[in-house]
XYZ file of C-alpha atoms in Angstrom:
526
model
C -0.048 -0.060 0.097
C 2.963 2.401 0.935
C 4.641 1.443 -2.479
C 1.465 2.269 -4.384
C 0.952 5.604 -2.569
C 4.708 6.421 -3.456
C 4.118 5.579 -7.144
C 0.760 7.734 -7.188
C 2.749 10.703 -5.550
C 5.563 10.251 -8.143
C 2.906 10.086 -10.999
C 1.343 13.326 -9.841
C 4.704 15.112 -9.290
C 5.820 14.109 -12.701
C 2.598 15.255 -14.286
C 2.716 18.570 -12.300
C 6.297 19.091 -13.552
C 5.511 18.442 -17.116
C 2.364 20.844 -16.996
C 4.649 23.639 -15.327
C 7.081 23.194 -18.146
C 4.320 23.442 -20.704
C 3.330 26.859 -19.069
C 6.596 28.141 -20.251
C 6.147 27.054 -23.821
C 4.830 29.529 -26.437
C 3.066 26.600 -28.503
C 1.051 25.535 -25.581
C -0.856 28.797 -25.432
C -1.291 28.716 -29.182
C -2.853 25.295 -28.994
C -5.162 26.385 -26.261
C -6.358 29.400 -28.112
C -6.932 27.544 -31.357
C -8.640 24.757 -29.616
C -10.918 27.235 -27.773
C -11.880 28.873 -30.966
C -12.509 25.542 -32.599
C -14.892 24.541 -29.906
C -16.888 27.918 -30.011
C -16.985 27.681 -33.838
C -18.406 24.286 -33.724
C -20.939 25.032 -31.007
C -22.158 27.898 -33.373
C -22.373 25.422 -36.266
C -24.135 22.713 -34.277
C -27.167 25.267 -33.728
C -26.913 26.762 -37.051
C -30.050 26.102 -39.261
C -28.246 25.584 -42.566
C -24.725 24.429 -41.713
C -25.607 22.435 -38.729
C -25.922 19.170 -40.577
C -22.442 19.533 -41.769
C -20.830 19.480 -38.183
C -18.805 16.428 -39.044
C -17.138 18.079 -41.972
C -16.178 21.155 -39.735
C -14.894 18.949 -37.007
C -12.720 16.998 -39.407
C -11.234 20.068 -40.846
C -10.617 21.798 -37.347
C -8.817 18.424 -36.423
C -6.619 18.770 -39.524
C -5.809 22.433 -38.428
C -5.054 21.511 -34.863
C -2.904 18.571 -36.342
C -0.805 21.081 -38.479
C -0.329 23.404 -35.565
C 1.022 20.442 -33.525
C 3.403 19.555 -36.495
C 4.770 23.223 -36.527
C 5.390 22.947 -32.725
C 9.295 23.051 -33.202
C 9.204 26.121 -35.443
C 10.443 29.490 -33.847
C 8.304 32.486 -34.039
C 9.189 36.133 -33.226
C 5.936 38.040 -33.429
C 6.251 41.693 -32.625
C 4.016 43.626 -30.409
C 2.423 45.477 -33.225
C 1.425 42.326 -34.964
C 0.287 40.900 -31.623
C -2.044 43.849 -30.631
C -3.288 43.911 -34.315
C -4.068 40.253 -34.327
C -5.966 40.591 -30.903
C -8.035 43.375 -32.398
C -9.040 41.428 -35.529
C -9.784 38.536 -33.246
C -12.213 40.399 -30.826
C -13.899 42.316 -33.615
C -15.035 38.978 -34.856
C -15.887 37.141 -31.736
C -17.790 40.027 -30.096
C -20.573 39.710 -32.650
C -23.985 38.642 -31.045
C -24.540 34.807 -31.683
C -27.968 35.522 -33.559
C -25.907 37.490 -36.240
C -23.879 34.265 -37.025
C -27.245 32.571 -37.790
C -28.453 35.359 -39.973
C -25.453 36.560 -41.777
C -23.895 34.008 -44.099
C -21.135 36.577 -45.150
C -20.100 36.884 -41.435
C -20.293 32.955 -41.234
C -17.945 32.674 -44.166
C -15.582 35.693 -43.559
C -15.603 36.074 -39.772
C -13.490 32.899 -38.980
C -11.039 33.970 -41.787
C -10.531 37.294 -40.202
C -10.276 35.670 -36.678
C -7.894 33.075 -38.036
C -5.675 35.892 -39.537
C -5.838 37.641 -36.081
C -4.676 34.666 -34.219
C -2.022 34.112 -36.877
C -0.642 37.719 -36.377
C -0.704 37.142 -32.578
C 0.995 33.805 -32.799
C 3.372 34.043 -35.740
C 3.887 37.673 -36.659
C 3.997 39.505 -40.078
C 6.949 37.329 -41.247
C 5.935 34.029 -39.664
C 2.395 33.847 -41.549
C 3.940 32.728 -44.955
C 5.451 29.600 -43.175
C 1.823 28.414 -42.039
C 0.158 28.623 -45.378
C -1.099 25.243 -45.110
C -2.890 25.870 -41.998
C -4.722 29.042 -43.362
C -5.471 27.138 -46.653
C -7.419 24.511 -44.550
C -9.335 27.270 -42.904
C -10.151 28.634 -46.310
C -11.211 25.346 -47.676
C -13.217 24.537 -44.471
C -15.322 27.758 -45.161
C -15.525 27.479 -48.919
C -19.039 27.256 -50.257
C -18.710 23.835 -52.037
C -22.416 23.759 -52.795
C -22.002 25.307 -56.268
C -20.378 21.881 -57.287
C -23.829 20.417 -56.730
C -25.340 22.957 -59.050
C -22.790 22.161 -61.708
C -23.306 18.383 -61.328
C -27.145 18.842 -61.425
C -27.534 21.495 -64.242
C -24.558 21.091 -66.435
C -23.538 17.391 -66.153
C -27.110 15.919 -66.055
C -26.113 13.801 -63.247
C -29.624 12.249 -62.615
C -29.818 11.035 -66.030
C -26.453 9.334 -66.025
C -27.097 7.904 -62.568
C -30.424 6.427 -63.757
C -28.700 4.842 -66.845
C -25.894 3.154 -64.707
C -28.456 1.960 -62.073
C -30.660 0.488 -64.714
C -27.601 -1.182 -66.360
C -26.726 -2.771 -62.998
C -30.112 -3.964 -62.326
C -30.449 -5.410 -65.747
C -27.133 -7.153 -65.570
C -28.277 -8.769 -62.360
C -31.424 -10.021 -63.967
C -34.078 -7.751 -62.808
C -35.073 -6.560 -66.107
C -34.646 -2.898 -65.718
C -34.587 -0.155 -68.364
C -34.211 3.719 -68.073
C -35.958 6.501 -69.575
C -34.426 10.073 -68.920
C -34.246 10.102 -64.998
C -36.615 7.191 -64.612
C -35.430 3.705 -63.805
C -38.226 1.276 -64.754
C -38.685 -2.291 -63.357
C -41.721 -4.741 -64.053
C -42.808 -3.913 -60.401
C -42.690 0.013 -60.802
C -40.320 2.819 -61.473
C -38.445 5.497 -59.646
C -37.635 9.145 -60.613
C -34.030 9.892 -59.781
C -33.568 13.382 -58.340
C -30.078 14.780 -57.928
C -30.069 14.569 -54.213
C -30.730 10.847 -54.437
C -27.635 10.398 -56.618
C -23.970 10.073 -55.549
C -23.394 13.828 -56.234
C -23.475 14.785 -52.595
C -20.985 11.856 -51.731
C -18.694 13.073 -54.384
C -18.600 16.563 -52.853
C -18.011 15.090 -49.352
C -15.156 12.888 -50.619
C -13.639 15.734 -52.519
C -13.545 17.766 -49.290
C -11.748 14.858 -47.743
C -9.340 14.726 -50.544
C -8.461 18.413 -50.336
C -7.861 17.869 -46.502
C -5.556 14.915 -47.264
C -3.593 16.753 -50.009
C -3.073 19.704 -47.721
C -2.119 17.852 -44.509
C -0.066 15.003 -46.100
C 2.526 17.077 -47.907
C 4.177 16.922 -50.307
C 2.439 14.401 -52.674
C 3.173 13.614 -56.255
C 0.656 14.565 -59.006
C 0.062 10.917 -59.666
C -1.088 10.570 -56.017
C -3.198 13.704 -56.051
C -4.867 12.644 -59.115
C -5.432 9.131 -57.886
C -7.202 10.573 -54.806
C -9.474 12.730 -56.831
C -10.400 9.903 -59.271
C -11.040 7.658 -56.323
C -13.395 10.375 -54.774
C -15.360 10.650 -58.065
C -15.640 6.835 -58.779
C -16.403 6.047 -55.207
C -19.118 8.525 -54.644
C -20.732 7.877 -58.057
C -20.745 4.137 -57.868
C -22.265 4.153 -54.176
C -24.799 6.656 -55.375
C -25.858 4.254 -58.258
C -26.051 1.257 -55.804
C -28.218 3.431 -53.618
C -30.630 4.314 -56.558
C -30.721 0.637 -57.627
C -31.652 -0.457 -54.206
C -34.461 2.163 -53.977
C -35.843 0.995 -57.331
C -35.955 -2.531 -56.092
C -37.833 -1.324 -52.838
C -40.180 1.073 -54.803
C -43.226 -1.107 -53.535
C -42.069 -1.606 -49.958
C -43.115 1.901 -48.675
C -41.530 1.417 -45.265
C -38.130 0.137 -46.481
C -38.124 2.696 -49.362
C -38.813 5.579 -47.050
C -35.963 4.468 -44.662
C -33.240 4.113 -47.338
C -34.567 7.304 -48.972
C -34.294 9.102 -45.763
C -31.498 10.982 -44.025
C -30.790 7.645 -41.911
C -30.407 5.607 -44.992
C -28.385 8.238 -46.812
C -25.915 8.430 -43.791
C -25.292 4.506 -44.074
C -24.456 4.941 -47.648
C -22.213 7.941 -46.714
C -20.409 5.763 -44.231
C -19.957 3.005 -46.784
C -18.626 5.587 -49.304
C -16.146 7.035 -46.672
C -14.877 3.597 -45.565
C -14.341 2.581 -49.307
C -12.469 5.711 -50.022
C -10.340 5.317 -46.924
C -9.252 1.819 -48.228
C -8.379 3.330 -51.555
C -6.278 6.106 -49.781
C -4.441 3.364 -47.980
C -3.458 1.776 -51.170
C -2.560 5.105 -53.098
C -0.437 6.564 -50.319
C 2.618 4.637 -49.142
C 2.887 3.917 -45.343
C 5.747 6.386 -45.067
C 3.499 9.280 -46.158
C 1.008 8.336 -43.313
C 3.736 7.459 -40.513
C 5.311 10.443 -38.586
C 8.886 11.050 -39.375
C 11.406 10.754 -36.981
C 12.227 14.196 -35.488
C 14.950 15.274 -33.189
C 13.808 15.916 -29.662
C 12.333 19.446 -29.819
C 14.056 22.471 -28.074
C 11.859 24.144 -25.657
C 11.142 27.736 -26.504
C 10.772 29.602 -23.176
C 8.220 32.361 -23.665
C 8.788 35.937 -22.362
C 6.750 36.709 -19.239
C 5.015 39.698 -20.843
C 4.076 37.765 -23.865
C 2.780 34.911 -21.818
C 0.695 37.356 -19.876
C -0.699 38.748 -23.224
C -1.650 35.260 -24.373
C -3.317 34.301 -21.103
C -5.290 37.600 -21.225
C -6.365 36.818 -24.757
C -7.490 33.400 -23.913
C -9.389 34.439 -20.836
C -10.943 37.223 -22.862
C -12.125 34.611 -25.398
C -13.746 32.524 -22.574
C -15.461 35.398 -20.802
C -16.704 36.790 -24.250
C -18.202 33.377 -24.983
C -19.822 33.125 -21.712
C -21.292 36.697 -22.056
C -22.477 35.882 -25.611
C -24.103 32.726 -24.567
C -25.874 34.291 -21.611
C -27.112 37.074 -23.579
C -28.132 35.103 -26.465
C -31.412 36.108 -28.071
C -33.340 33.901 -30.487
C -33.824 35.167 -34.085
C -36.748 37.513 -34.155
C -39.494 35.952 -35.854
C -42.235 38.203 -34.627
C -42.275 40.626 -37.604
C -45.921 40.284 -38.501
C -48.485 42.428 -36.613
C -52.003 41.305 -36.115
C -53.461 43.914 -38.323
C -52.274 45.223 -41.760
C -54.442 47.911 -43.220
C -55.284 47.882 -46.977
C -57.032 50.693 -48.783
C -60.878 49.801 -49.213
C -60.395 46.455 -47.887
C -61.590 45.335 -44.531
C -59.657 42.746 -42.536
C -61.790 40.154 -40.939
C -59.574 37.511 -39.809
C -55.967 36.789 -38.991
C -54.249 33.262 -38.225
C -50.700 32.972 -36.629
C -48.244 30.245 -37.710
C -45.380 29.185 -35.565
C -41.999 27.921 -36.799
C -42.299 24.795 -38.965
C -40.408 22.716 -41.557
C -41.354 21.463 -44.999
C -39.784 19.004 -47.465
C -38.644 20.609 -50.734
C -39.389 17.872 -53.167
C -36.801 19.265 -55.745
C -33.839 19.028 -53.326
C -35.289 16.581 -50.916
C -34.157 18.798 -48.145
C -36.115 20.270 -45.192
C -36.695 24.130 -45.474
C -37.495 26.202 -42.406
C -40.266 28.908 -42.018
C -39.527 31.085 -39.072
C -43.095 32.388 -38.775
C -46.165 33.178 -40.741
C -49.519 34.804 -40.744
C -52.637 34.376 -42.866
C -54.762 37.600 -43.075
C -58.433 37.441 -44.760
C -60.053 40.572 -46.117
C -63.546 41.518 -47.586
C -64.631 44.028 -49.940
C -67.915 44.409 -51.845
C -68.676 40.609 -51.728
C -65.203 39.503 -52.732
C -62.697 37.706 -50.466
C -58.943 38.221 -50.426
C -56.299 36.003 -48.721
C -52.976 37.464 -47.887
C -50.569 34.610 -46.765
C -46.967 35.659 -45.503
C -44.062 33.306 -44.503
C -40.754 34.735 -43.055
C -37.698 32.783 -43.992
C -33.959 33.590 -43.367
C -30.746 32.426 -44.722
C -32.355 31.896 -48.154
C -31.258 32.386 -51.747
C -34.730 33.256 -52.735
C -35.689 29.842 -54.544
C -37.669 27.778 -52.225
C -41.382 29.215 -52.281
C -43.432 27.486 -49.594
C -46.539 28.100 -51.483
C -45.849 26.203 -54.557
C -43.941 23.046 -53.509
C -47.176 21.154 -53.135
C -48.554 22.135 -56.564
C -49.142 19.605 -59.418
C -46.598 19.646 -62.159
C -48.888 21.364 -64.457
C -49.601 24.232 -62.008
C -45.962 24.417 -61.108
C -45.054 24.854 -64.708
C -47.783 27.488 -65.208
C -46.277 29.452 -62.424
C -42.740 29.293 -63.633
C -43.910 30.409 -67.205
C -46.008 33.259 -65.910
C -43.432 35.569 -64.252
C -44.400 39.230 -64.634
C -42.654 42.397 -63.534
C -44.059 45.730 -62.245
C -41.861 48.892 -62.517
C -40.596 49.934 -59.137
C -42.194 46.886 -57.456
C -40.514 43.886 -58.865
C -41.159 40.290 -60.093
C -44.120 38.103 -59.196
C -45.801 35.138 -60.628
C -49.351 34.370 -61.468
C -51.282 30.983 -61.718
C -54.762 29.587 -61.101
C -56.597 26.444 -60.409
C -60.394 25.851 -61.039
C -61.248 27.821 -57.976
C -58.894 30.706 -57.300
C -56.277 32.894 -58.791
C -52.970 33.407 -57.166
C -50.089 35.984 -57.153
C -47.036 34.965 -55.148
C -43.332 36.402 -54.716
C -40.610 36.898 -52.302
C -40.610 40.458 -50.736
C -36.904 41.550 -50.357
C -35.483 43.535 -47.530
C -34.275 45.993 -50.189
C -35.117 46.091 -53.874
C -38.096 44.804 -55.776
C -39.700 41.400 -55.115
C -38.357 38.395 -56.706
C -39.299 34.791 -57.906
C -36.159 33.109 -58.729
C -32.817 32.828 -56.985
C -30.890 34.816 -59.585
C -33.210 37.802 -59.056
C -32.957 37.490 -55.284
C -29.140 37.309 -55.261
C -28.928 40.215 -57.935
C -30.938 42.430 -55.376
C -28.454 41.379 -52.568
C -25.357 42.490 -54.463
C -26.997 45.632 -55.926
C -28.704 46.933 -52.825
C -26.723 45.231 -49.860
C -23.182 44.962 -50.433
C -22.565 48.811 -50.863
C -19.841 50.933 -49.290
C -22.071 52.892 -46.720
C -23.082 49.472 -45.127
C -19.565 48.206 -44.460
C -18.794 50.249 -41.427
C -22.252 49.430 -39.672
C -21.554 45.804 -40.520
C -18.109 45.750 -38.987
C -19.492 47.307 -35.854
C -22.113 44.426 -35.693
C -25.161 46.694 -36.355
C -26.452 45.101 -39.470
C -26.071 42.352 -42.077
C -23.973 42.984 -45.031
C -25.909 40.518 -47.193
C -29.465 40.454 -45.759
C -30.772 36.833 -46.961
C -34.199 37.294 -45.451
C -37.504 36.998 -47.455
C -41.096 37.197 -46.784
C -42.733 34.781 -49.255
C -46.309 36.138 -49.785
C -49.283 34.661 -51.657
C -52.515 36.756 -52.505
C -55.367 34.696 -53.663
C -58.999 35.644 -54.607
C -61.799 33.257 -55.700
C -62.586 33.118 -59.412
C -66.493 33.023 -58.779
C -67.219 32.922 -62.392
C -64.697 35.556 -63.412
C -61.955 34.998 -66.040
C -58.583 34.538 -64.326
C -57.104 37.522 -66.126
C -59.625 39.743 -64.697
C -58.702 38.822 -61.210
C -55.025 38.794 -62.034
C -55.485 42.554 -62.619
C -56.978 43.095 -59.090
C -54.172 41.019 -57.563
C -51.485 43.140 -59.378
C -53.202 46.306 -58.215
C -53.070 45.179 -54.658
C -49.455 44.219 -54.934
C -48.377 47.343 -56.588
C -50.302 49.545 -53.798
C -49.060 47.588 -50.718
C -45.442 46.318 -51.508
C -43.794 49.202 -49.712
C -45.940 48.911 -46.746
C -45.102 45.001 -46.577
C -41.425 45.572 -47.105
C -41.528 47.840 -44.044
C -42.041 44.899 -41.937
C -38.339 44.076 -42.275
C -37.569 47.214 -40.168
C -38.227 44.903 -37.094
C -34.867 44.557 -35.504
C -33.316 41.007 -35.780
């Protein structure tokens, strides 16, 4: 018992001795600061409505950044006091932003961590030392790069759905299931499935390409043959696993419960795991063992930190922790209550209002869940005519997911897409009708005219939001530099024997007269 107690005391003393020596080392404080920022960033991502589902990707990249920082632990740095104070200033300009702005401002979400990373770099490495750590900052840029545009290229330019349907049908035919394909349809004697892009291997390819870029940056240097081998492996693995998933869904088309499971997020996650494991095996074959094994380094020399600099790094770290506690304690939810109970309209009498709380709906085009923060339905009456005004508030949008049209039949959806109109000084809107009512629907923008398509919405953002007189308030955390909010609005009036074009004229007049009033709802502070 006495011997065990002696061993325990010796172990504790050894640990404390090692820890005390770490407190004298510059790299210890840098690793602590970077790790703290990584945890804070991942916490924001976890609760983010759009990026939250990519938490694994961000965690993997932060792991790569911390690994590179550990690899650089033997490098000597001589940051000046000027670079250190400039770095601290850049860092706290970013982290002092209210948390709700991180969820509303995608420009802040993309640019903020880069500025914070530059600040920590100046604090840690100085002006001259930054160029030696280019791989670390390249990983940070790749982590925040919007890879979603690759999905748009695959979907619109490469006709990924048609190619996937053809290969999946070939696999099933080869296995004796008598499958054929026509366009995006895989047809079997028992039924057929329509292959949408988000059911293909496109998302898997993007995920594996992100891992490929991480490997290329971290495992350095690689030959061109090895780099191309990793890229080709990512494409081939993602595409083939996606084809296998589509083939499985085609076989299960008449078994609703199994089809829904493998078509859902849970089933997709299993195929993502299969693709990742397969790709990892290919990486193990492409990269020799010596590339993956740590090289033998001489025993690192301990770089004793100056007491004043140590005090600055400790104060910076404590400042980050205290700021995080303050922001979390004062965190406010995204303001969704922008709709009043009464909205007056000339000569129309409001007779009813119905409030809707936050809800989600599945976009059939992308097979993704879209979020509506809040909504209200207003009912009006005038000279025996009824008017319904429905409003839905969404954030972090690109102006393409109209919650009023996703449930329409294909014919009505095409009618709405082919009947886009424009009113001068008001903007774009679309008109359509069924056998009972005529409809006008559009997205009310925070600034600029109304829009129907994503390209119209983004054109408004770059024209009216990203302008010089908005930059200083954005830097001060007072507004959004790109305001990606939208009020999807739909007006409807019963036909009651009238021709649809006659009702369209009434709807257009209402839209023209009230757009400015409805747009002022955005003045509610977020």
